[in-house]
Amino acid sequence: MRSLLFVPADSPGKLDKALACGADALILDLEDSVAPARKEAARAGAAGFLAQALSRPSRPQLIVRVNGLTTSLIDDDLDAVVAARPDAIMLPKAEGGASIVHADAKLTVREALCGLLEGSIRIVAIATETASALFLAGTYRGASTRLCALTWGAEDLSADLGAEANRDAQGRFLDPYRLARTLCIAGAAAAEVPALDTVYVDFRNEPGLRRECEEARRDGFTGKMAIHPGQVATINDVFTPKPEAIAKARAIIDTFAANPGAGVVGIGGVMYDRPHIAKAERLLARAKAAGVA
Ligand code: COA
Ligand code: MG
């Protein structure tokens, strides 16, 4: 998943627009973009949308962001959407592997009640939205086979930390958020799931978005969340492996295949050792998923 677009699930107009915007995934939001009095409308909006979108031959991944485990809302959220069989739920304000185990149990019960295969609904966790969560970012490994990606958030975290701002005057994240971002990358790698970058809220600033996407890809993120359909093309472009990167990955794999006993090879004057094989394989898998290899 390169691009994941948030869509407030109580907005029929935005739900209508979302399917055609080219995002790899839609995140039907029941949490922060929905006012308390609109939660019921959002649950109905998400369930109705899933019912009609899932049967389309070509469709994005469909993810529902439920409310967090400490709210009294998540059970009603899951009761409303599990039967409609989203591909995944997004768990906000996750606090380490224990919260994934907790969400897994809630899903298992409902899958059984709805006659769905156990484990069919996956979990994307937002891993850095509270101060406590930062200390637990390394505990996701092995929590549940449902866990399919980690992402991070700076808005709720800045509220929890009591900070005045999370970005500097040039729009770059300040230190506490750079730490959260790094913990997301490391926590995801440790759990062997993809890391997805957080949203860029200045949604008319394309150069700023592109810069943030490029920095994210450089550092190990494989996709980024969006809040506006106009952000999707830039995200898809930056996270689609380029022909030069694909050619280099193929050269590494081919060279090691031709030299099965070698631990290290030289290609074009640069040294590559065996960890580069796994990296090259991952890049080719992403290229294949994006339809360019
Ligand atoms: N998904 C689907 N459609 C969207 C959309 C989204 N996230 N954001 C905007 N659109 C639609 C608008 O409804 C509008 O449709 P129209 O032309 O048929 O009226 C069109 O795209 C252009 O929107 P625009 O006028 O540029 O923006 P806006 O002022 O209507 O909306 C936001 C701005 C930020 C309120 C809106 O983008 C939004 O709701 N984003 C999602 C927020 C969210 O989910 N946050 C939680 C995660 S941090
Ligand atoms: Mg939030």
CSV table of C-alpha atoms and ligand atoms in Angstrom, one decimal:
chain,number,residue,atom,x,y,z
A,1,MET,CA,0.0,0.0,0.0
A,2,ARG,CA,1.6,3.2,-1.2
A,3,SER,CA,-1.3,5.7,-0.5
A,4,LEU,CA,-4.0,5.4,2.1
A,5,LEU,CA,-6.7,8.1,2.0
A,6,PHE,CA,-8.6,9.1,5.1
A,7,VAL,CA,-12.3,9.6,4.4
A,8,PRO,CA,-14.7,10.8,7.2
A,9,ALA,CA,-17.3,8.0,7.2
A,10,ASP,CA,-20.2,10.3,8.0
A,11,SER,CA,-19.7,12.2,4.7
A,12,PRO,CA,-21.5,10.5,1.8
A,13,GLY,CA,-20.0,13.1,-0.6
A,14,LYS,CA,-16.4,12.3,0.3
A,15,LEU,CA,-17.1,8.5,0.3
A,16,ASP,CA,-18.5,8.9,-3.3
A,17,LYS,CA,-15.4,10.7,-4.4
A,18,ALA,CA,-12.9,8.4,-2.7
A,19,LEU,CA,-13.2,5.3,-4.8
A,20,ALA,CA,-12.0,7.0,-8.0
A,21,CYS,CA,-9.0,8.9,-6.7
A,22,GLY,CA,-6.4,6.2,-7.2
A,23,ALA,CA,-5.5,5.5,-3.6
A,24,ASP,CA,-4.3,2.0,-2.8
A,25,ALA,CA,-6.4,2.0,0.4
A,26,LEU,CA,-9.2,4.0,1.8
A,27,ILE,CA,-9.4,4.5,5.6
A,28,LEU,CA,-13.0,5.0,6.5
A,29,ASP,CA,-12.7,7.1,9.6
A,30,LEU,CA,-15.0,6.7,12.7
A,31,GLU,CA,-12.5,8.4,15.0
A,32,ASP,CA,-11.1,11.9,15.1
A,33,SER,CA,-12.7,13.4,12.0
A,34,VAL,CA,-16.2,12.4,13.2
A,35,ALA,CA,-17.9,14.5,15.9
A,36,PRO,CA,-19.3,12.6,18.9
A,37,ALA,CA,-22.9,13.1,17.8
A,38,ARG,CA,-22.1,11.7,14.3
A,39,LYS,CA,-20.5,8.4,15.4
A,40,GLU,CA,-23.7,6.4,14.6
A,41,ALA,CA,-24.1,8.0,11.2
A,42,ALA,CA,-20.4,7.3,10.5
A,43,ARG,CA,-20.8,3.6,11.4
A,44,ALA,CA,-23.8,3.3,9.1
A,45,GLY,CA,-21.8,5.2,6.4
A,46,ALA,CA,-18.9,2.8,6.7
A,47,ALA,CA,-21.0,-0.4,6.7
A,48,GLY,CA,-23.0,0.8,3.7
A,49,PHE,CA,-20.0,1.8,1.7
A,50,LEU,CA,-18.2,-1.5,2.4
A,51,ALA,CA,-21.3,-3.4,1.3
A,52,GLN,CA,-21.3,-1.8,-2.1
A,53,ALA,CA,-17.5,-1.3,-2.6
A,54,LEU,CA,-16.3,-4.8,-1.7
A,55,SER,CA,-18.0,-6.4,-4.7
A,56,ARG,CA,-16.3,-4.2,-7.3
A,57,PRO,CA,-13.8,-6.1,-9.4
A,58,SER,CA,-11.1,-3.5,-9.0
A,59,ARG,CA,-11.1,-1.7,-5.7
A,60,PRO,CA,-8.7,-0.3,-3.1
A,61,GLN,CA,-8.0,-2.0,0.2
A,62,LEU,CA,-10.8,-0.9,2.6
A,63,ILE,CA,-9.8,-0.1,6.2
A,64,VAL,CA,-12.0,1.2,9.0
A,65,ARG,CA,-10.4,3.4,11.6
A,66,VAL,CA,-12.3,2.6,14.8
A,67,ASN,CA,-12.1,4.5,18.1
A,68,GLY,CA,-9.4,3.6,20.5
A,69,LEU,CA,-9.5,0.8,23.1
A,70,THR,CA,-9.9,3.2,26.1
A,71,THR,CA,-13.0,4.8,24.6
A,72,SER,CA,-16.4,3.3,25.1
A,73,LEU,CA,-17.0,3.4,21.4
A,74,ILE,CA,-14.9,0.7,19.9
A,75,ASP,CA,-17.3,-2.2,20.6
A,76,ASP,CA,-20.1,-0.5,18.9
A,77,ASP,CA,-17.8,0.4,16.0
A,78,LEU,CA,-16.8,-3.2,15.5
A,79,ASP,CA,-20.4,-4.5,15.9
A,80,ALA,CA,-21.3,-2.1,13.1
A,81,VAL,CA,-18.5,-2.9,10.6
A,82,VAL,CA,-17.2,-6.5,11.1
A,83,ALA,CA,-20.1,-8.1,9.3
A,84,ALA,CA,-19.4,-5.9,6.3
A,85,ARG,CA,-15.9,-7.5,6.2
A,86,PRO,CA,-13.4,-4.7,5.8
A,87,ASP,CA,-9.9,-5.8,4.8
A,88,ALA,CA,-8.5,-4.3,8.0
A,89,ILE,CA,-9.2,-2.1,10.9
A,90,MET,CA,-6.9,0.8,11.9
A,91,LEU,CA,-6.3,0.9,15.7
A,92,PRO,CA,-5.6,4.5,16.9
A,93,LYS,CA,-3.7,5.2,20.1
A,94,ALA,CA,-2.3,1.7,20.2
A,95,GLU,CA,0.1,1.1,23.1
A,96,GLY,CA,2.3,-1.8,22.0
A,97,GLY,CA,1.7,-5.5,21.3
A,98,ALA,CA,-0.7,-5.9,24.3
A,99,SER,CA,-3.2,-3.6,22.6
A,100,ILE,CA,-3.0,-5.6,19.4
A,101,VAL,CA,-3.7,-8.8,21.4
A,102,HIS,CA,-6.7,-7.0,22.9
A,103,ALA,CA,-8.1,-5.8,19.5
A,104,ASP,CA,-7.4,-9.3,18.1
A,105,ALA,CA,-9.7,-10.8,20.7
A,106,LYS,CA,-12.5,-8.4,19.9
A,107,LEU,CA,-12.2,-9.2,16.2
A,108,THR,CA,-12.1,-13.0,16.8
A,109,VAL,CA,-15.4,-12.9,18.7
A,110,ARG,CA,-17.1,-11.0,16.0
A,111,GLU,CA,-15.7,-13.0,13.2
A,112,ALA,CA,-17.1,-16.1,14.8
A,113,LEU,CA,-20.5,-14.5,15.3
A,114,CYS,CA,-20.5,-13.3,11.6
A,115,GLY,CA,-19.3,-16.7,10.2
A,116,LEU,CA,-16.1,-15.2,8.9
A,117,LEU,CA,-12.8,-17.0,8.9
A,118,GLU,CA,-10.8,-16.3,12.0
A,119,GLY,CA,-8.0,-13.8,11.3
A,120,SER,CA,-9.5,-12.5,8.0
A,121,ILE,CA,-9.6,-8.9,9.2
A,122,ARG,CA,-6.2,-7.5,9.6
A,123,ILE,CA,-4.9,-4.6,11.9
A,124,VAL,CA,-3.0,-1.5,11.0
A,125,ALA,CA,-1.8,0.1,14.3
A,126,ILE,CA,-1.1,3.8,14.9
A,127,ALA,CA,1.9,3.3,17.2
A,128,THR,CA,2.9,6.7,18.6
A,129,GLU,CA,-0.1,8.7,19.6
A,130,THR,CA,0.5,8.7,23.4
A,131,ALA,CA,3.6,9.2,25.5
A,132,SER,CA,3.3,5.7,26.8
A,133,ALA,CA,3.1,4.3,23.3
A,134,LEU,CA,6.6,5.6,22.5
A,135,PHE,CA,8.0,3.3,25.2
A,136,LEU,CA,6.2,0.3,23.8
A,137,ALA,CA,7.0,0.7,20.1
A,138,GLY,CA,9.3,-2.3,20.2
A,139,THR,CA,6.7,-4.7,21.5
A,140,TYR,CA,4.6,-5.4,18.4
A,141,ARG,CA,6.6,-8.4,17.1
A,142,GLY,CA,4.5,-11.6,17.4
A,143,ALA,CA,1.5,-9.9,18.9
A,144,SER,CA,-0.9,-11.2,16.3
A,145,THR,CA,-0.7,-12.4,12.7
A,146,ARG,CA,-3.4,-9.8,12.0
A,147,LEU,CA,-0.9,-7.0,12.3
A,148,CYS,CA,-0.1,-5.9,8.8
A,149,ALA,CA,1.4,-2.4,9.1
A,150,LEU,CA,2.5,0.2,11.6
A,151,THR,CA,2.0,3.9,11.2
A,152,TRP,CA,2.5,6.9,13.4
A,153,GLY,CA,0.7,10.2,14.4
A,154,ALA,CA,2.0,13.5,15.6
A,155,GLU,CA,-1.3,15.4,16.4
A,156,ASP,CA,-2.5,13.4,19.3
A,157,LEU,CA,1.0,12.9,20.6
A,158,SER,CA,1.6,16.7,20.7
A,159,ALA,CA,-1.6,17.0,22.8
A,160,ASP,CA,-0.4,14.3,25.1
A,161,LEU,CA,3.0,15.8,25.5
A,162,GLY,CA,1.6,19.3,26.1
A,163,ALA,CA,3.6,20.8,23.3
A,164,GLU,CA,2.8,24.1,21.5
A,165,ALA,CA,3.7,22.8,18.0
A,166,ASN,CA,4.9,19.7,16.3
A,167,ARG,CA,6.6,21.3,13.2
A,168,ASP,CA,9.1,24.1,12.9
A,169,ALA,CA,8.6,27.3,10.8
A,170,GLN,CA,9.8,25.4,7.7
A,171,GLY,CA,7.3,22.6,8.3
A,172,ARG,CA,9.7,20.0,9.5
A,173,PHE,CA,8.9,17.8,12.5
A,174,LEU,CA,10.5,18.8,15.8
A,175,ASP,CA,12.6,16.4,17.8
A,176,PRO,CA,9.8,14.6,19.8
A,177,TYR,CA,8.0,13.7,16.6
A,178,ARG,CA,11.2,12.7,14.8
A,179,LEU,CA,11.7,10.3,17.6
A,180,ALA,CA,8.2,8.9,17.2
A,181,ARG,CA,8.7,8.6,13.5
A,182,THR,CA,11.9,6.7,14.0
A,183,LEU,CA,10.3,4.4,16.6
A,184,CYS,CA,7.6,3.6,14.1
A,185,ILE,CA,10.2,2.6,11.4
A,186,ALA,CA,12.2,0.5,13.9
A,187,GLY,CA,9.0,-1.0,15.6
A,188,ALA,CA,7.7,-2.0,12.2
A,189,ALA,CA,10.9,-3.5,11.0
A,190,ALA,CA,11.2,-5.5,14.3
A,191,ALA,CA,7.6,-6.7,13.8
A,192,GLU,CA,8.4,-7.5,10.1
A,193,VAL,CA,5.5,-5.4,8.8
A,194,PRO,CA,5.6,-2.3,6.6
A,195,ALA,CA,6.0,1.2,8.1
A,196,LEU,CA,3.6,3.9,6.7
A,197,ASP,CA,4.2,7.6,7.1
A,198,THR,CA,1.8,9.9,8.9
A,199,VAL,CA,-0.4,12.5,7.2
A,200,TYR,CA,0.8,15.9,5.7
A,201,VAL,CA,-1.9,18.3,6.8
A,202,ASP,CA,-0.9,21.3,4.6
A,203,PHE,CA,-2.9,19.7,1.8
A,204,ARG,CA,-2.5,22.3,-0.9
A,205,ASN,CA,1.4,22.3,-0.6
A,206,GLU,CA,2.5,19.8,-3.2
A,207,PRO,CA,6.3,20.5,-3.0
A,208,GLY,CA,6.1,20.1,0.8
A,209,LEU,CA,4.3,16.8,0.5
A,210,ARG,CA,6.7,15.5,-2.1
A,211,ARG,CA,9.7,16.4,0.0
A,212,GLU,CA,8.1,14.6,3.0
A,213,CYS,CA,7.3,11.6,0.9
A,214,GLU,CA,10.9,11.4,-0.4
A,215,GLU,CA,12.4,11.7,3.0
A,216,ALA,CA,10.0,8.9,4.2
A,217,ARG,CA,10.9,6.6,1.4
A,218,ARG,CA,14.6,7.3,2.0
A,219,ASP,CA,14.3,6.3,5.7
A,220,GLY,CA,12.3,3.1,5.1
A,221,PHE,CA,8.6,3.9,4.9
A,222,THR,CA,6.8,2.2,2.1
A,223,GLY,CA,3.8,4.4,1.9
A,224,LYS,CA,2.0,7.4,3.4
A,225,MET,CA,-1.4,8.3,4.5
A,226,ALA,CA,-3.4,11.2,2.8
A,227,ILE,CA,-6.2,13.4,4.0
A,228,HIS,CA,-7.1,14.9,0.6
A,229,PRO,CA,-7.6,13.2,-2.8
A,230,GLY,CA,-5.2,15.7,-4.3
A,231,GLN,CA,-2.3,14.2,-2.3
A,232,VAL,CA,-2.7,10.7,-3.7
A,233,ALA,CA,-0.9,11.1,-7.1
A,234,THR,CA,2.2,12.5,-5.5
A,235,ILE,CA,2.3,9.8,-2.9
A,236,ASN,CA,1.8,7.0,-5.5
A,237,ASP,CA,4.5,8.5,-7.6
A,238,VAL,CA,7.2,8.8,-4.9
A,239,PHE,CA,6.5,5.3,-3.5
A,240,THR,CA,6.4,3.5,-6.8
A,241,PRO,CA,9.9,2.1,-7.4
A,242,LYS,CA,11.7,3.8,-10.3
A,243,PRO,CA,13.1,1.9,-13.3
A,244,GLU,CA,16.7,2.6,-12.1
A,245,ALA,CA,15.9,1.2,-8.7
A,246,ILE,CA,14.2,-1.9,-10.2
A,247,ALA,CA,17.2,-2.5,-12.6
A,248,LYS,CA,19.6,-2.2,-9.7
A,249,ALA,CA,17.6,-4.7,-7.6
A,250,ARG,CA,17.5,-7.1,-10.5
A,251,ALA,CA,21.2,-6.8,-11.0
A,252,ILE,CA,21.9,-7.6,-7.3
A,253,ILE,CA,19.7,-10.7,-7.4
A,254,ASP,CA,21.1,-11.9,-10.7
A,255,THR,CA,24.7,-11.4,-9.7
A,256,PHE,CA,24.3,-13.4,-6.5
A,257,ALA,CA,22.3,-16.1,-8.4
A,258,ALA,CA,25.2,-16.3,-10.8
A,259,ASN,CA,27.7,-16.6,-7.9
A,260,PRO,CA,25.9,-18.9,-5.4
A,261,GLY,CA,29.0,-19.2,-3.2
A,262,ALA,CA,29.6,-15.5,-2.9
A,263,GLY,CA,29.0,-13.5,0.3
A,264,VAL,CA,29.9,-10.3,-1.4
A,265,VAL,CA,30.0,-9.0,-5.0
A,266,GLY,CA,30.9,-5.9,-6.8
A,267,ILE,CA,28.5,-4.3,-9.3
A,268,GLY,CA,29.4,-1.0,-11.1
A,269,GLY,CA,32.2,-0.3,-8.7
A,270,VAL,CA,30.0,-0.7,-5.5
A,271,MET,CA,30.1,-3.5,-3.0
A,272,TYR,CA,27.0,-5.5,-2.1
A,273,ASP,CA,26.7,-8.2,0.5
A,274,ARG,CA,24.0,-10.7,1.3
A,275,PRO,CA,21.6,-8.3,3.2
A,276,HIS,CA,21.2,-6.5,-0.1
A,277,ILE,CA,19.5,-9.5,-1.5
A,278,ALA,CA,16.6,-9.2,0.9
A,279,LYS,CA,16.4,-5.5,0.3
A,280,ALA,CA,16.3,-6.0,-3.5
A,281,GLU,CA,13.6,-8.7,-3.1
A,282,ARG,CA,11.5,-6.3,-1.1
A,283,LEU,CA,11.8,-3.6,-3.7
A,284,LEU,CA,10.8,-5.9,-6.5
A,285,ALA,CA,7.8,-7.1,-4.5
A,286,ARG,CA,6.7,-3.4,-4.1
A,287,ALA,CA,7.3,-2.8,-7.8
A,288,LYS,CA,5.2,-5.8,-8.6
A,289,ALA,CA,2.4,-4.7,-6.3
A,290,ALA,CA,2.5,-1.2,-8.0
A,291,GLY,CA,2.2,-2.9,-11.4
A,292,VAL,CA,5.6,-1.7,-12.7
A,293,ALA,CA,7.6,-5.0,-12.5
B,1,COA,N1,-11.9,11.9,0.8
B,1,COA,C1,-12.7,12.0,-0.2
B,1,COA,N2,-13.1,13.2,-0.8
B,1,COA,C2,-12.6,14.3,-0.3
B,1,COA,C3,-11.6,14.3,0.8
B,1,COA,C4,-11.3,13.0,1.4
B,1,COA,N3,-10.5,12.9,2.4
B,1,COA,N4,-11.2,15.5,1.1
B,1,COA,C5,-11.9,16.3,0.2
B,1,COA,N5,-12.7,15.6,-0.6
B,1,COA,C6,-13.5,16.1,-1.7
B,1,COA,C7,-14.4,17.3,-1.2
B,1,COA,O1,-15.6,16.8,-0.7
B,1,COA,C8,-14.6,18.0,-2.5
B,1,COA,O2,-15.6,17.4,-3.3
B,1,COA,P1,-16.6,18.2,-4.2
B,1,COA,O3,-15.7,18.8,-5.2
B,1,COA,O4,-17.5,17.2,-4.8
B,1,COA,O5,-17.3,19.2,-3.3
B,1,COA,C9,-13.3,17.9,-3.2
B,1,COA,O6,-12.7,16.7,-2.7
B,1,COA,C10,-12.4,19.0,-3.1
B,1,COA,O7,-12.2,19.3,-1.7
B,1,COA,P2,-11.6,20.7,-1.1
B,1,COA,O8,-12.7,21.7,-1.3
B,1,COA,O9,-10.3,20.9,-1.8
B,1,COA,O10,-11.4,20.4,0.4
B,1,COA,P3,-12.4,20.6,1.6
B,1,COA,O11,-12.3,22.0,2.1
B,1,COA,O12,-13.8,20.2,1.1
B,1,COA,O13,-12.0,19.5,2.6
B,1,COA,C11,-10.8,18.6,4.5
B,1,COA,C12,-10.8,19.7,3.4
B,1,COA,C13,-9.4,18.7,5.2
B,1,COA,C14,-11.9,18.9,5.5
B,1,COA,C15,-11.0,17.2,3.8
B,1,COA,O14,-10.0,17.0,2.9
B,1,COA,C16,-11.1,16.1,4.8
B,1,COA,O15,-12.2,15.9,5.4
B,1,COA,N6,-10.1,15.2,4.9
B,1,COA,C17,-10.1,14.1,5.7
B,1,COA,C18,-9.8,14.4,7.1
B,1,COA,C19,-9.7,13.2,8.0
B,1,COA,O16,-10.2,12.2,7.8
B,1,COA,N7,-8.9,13.4,9.1
B,1,COA,C20,-8.6,12.3,10.0
B,1,COA,C21,-7.2,11.7,9.8
B,1,COA,S1,-5.9,12.9,10.3
B,2,MG,MG,-6.0,11.3,16.1
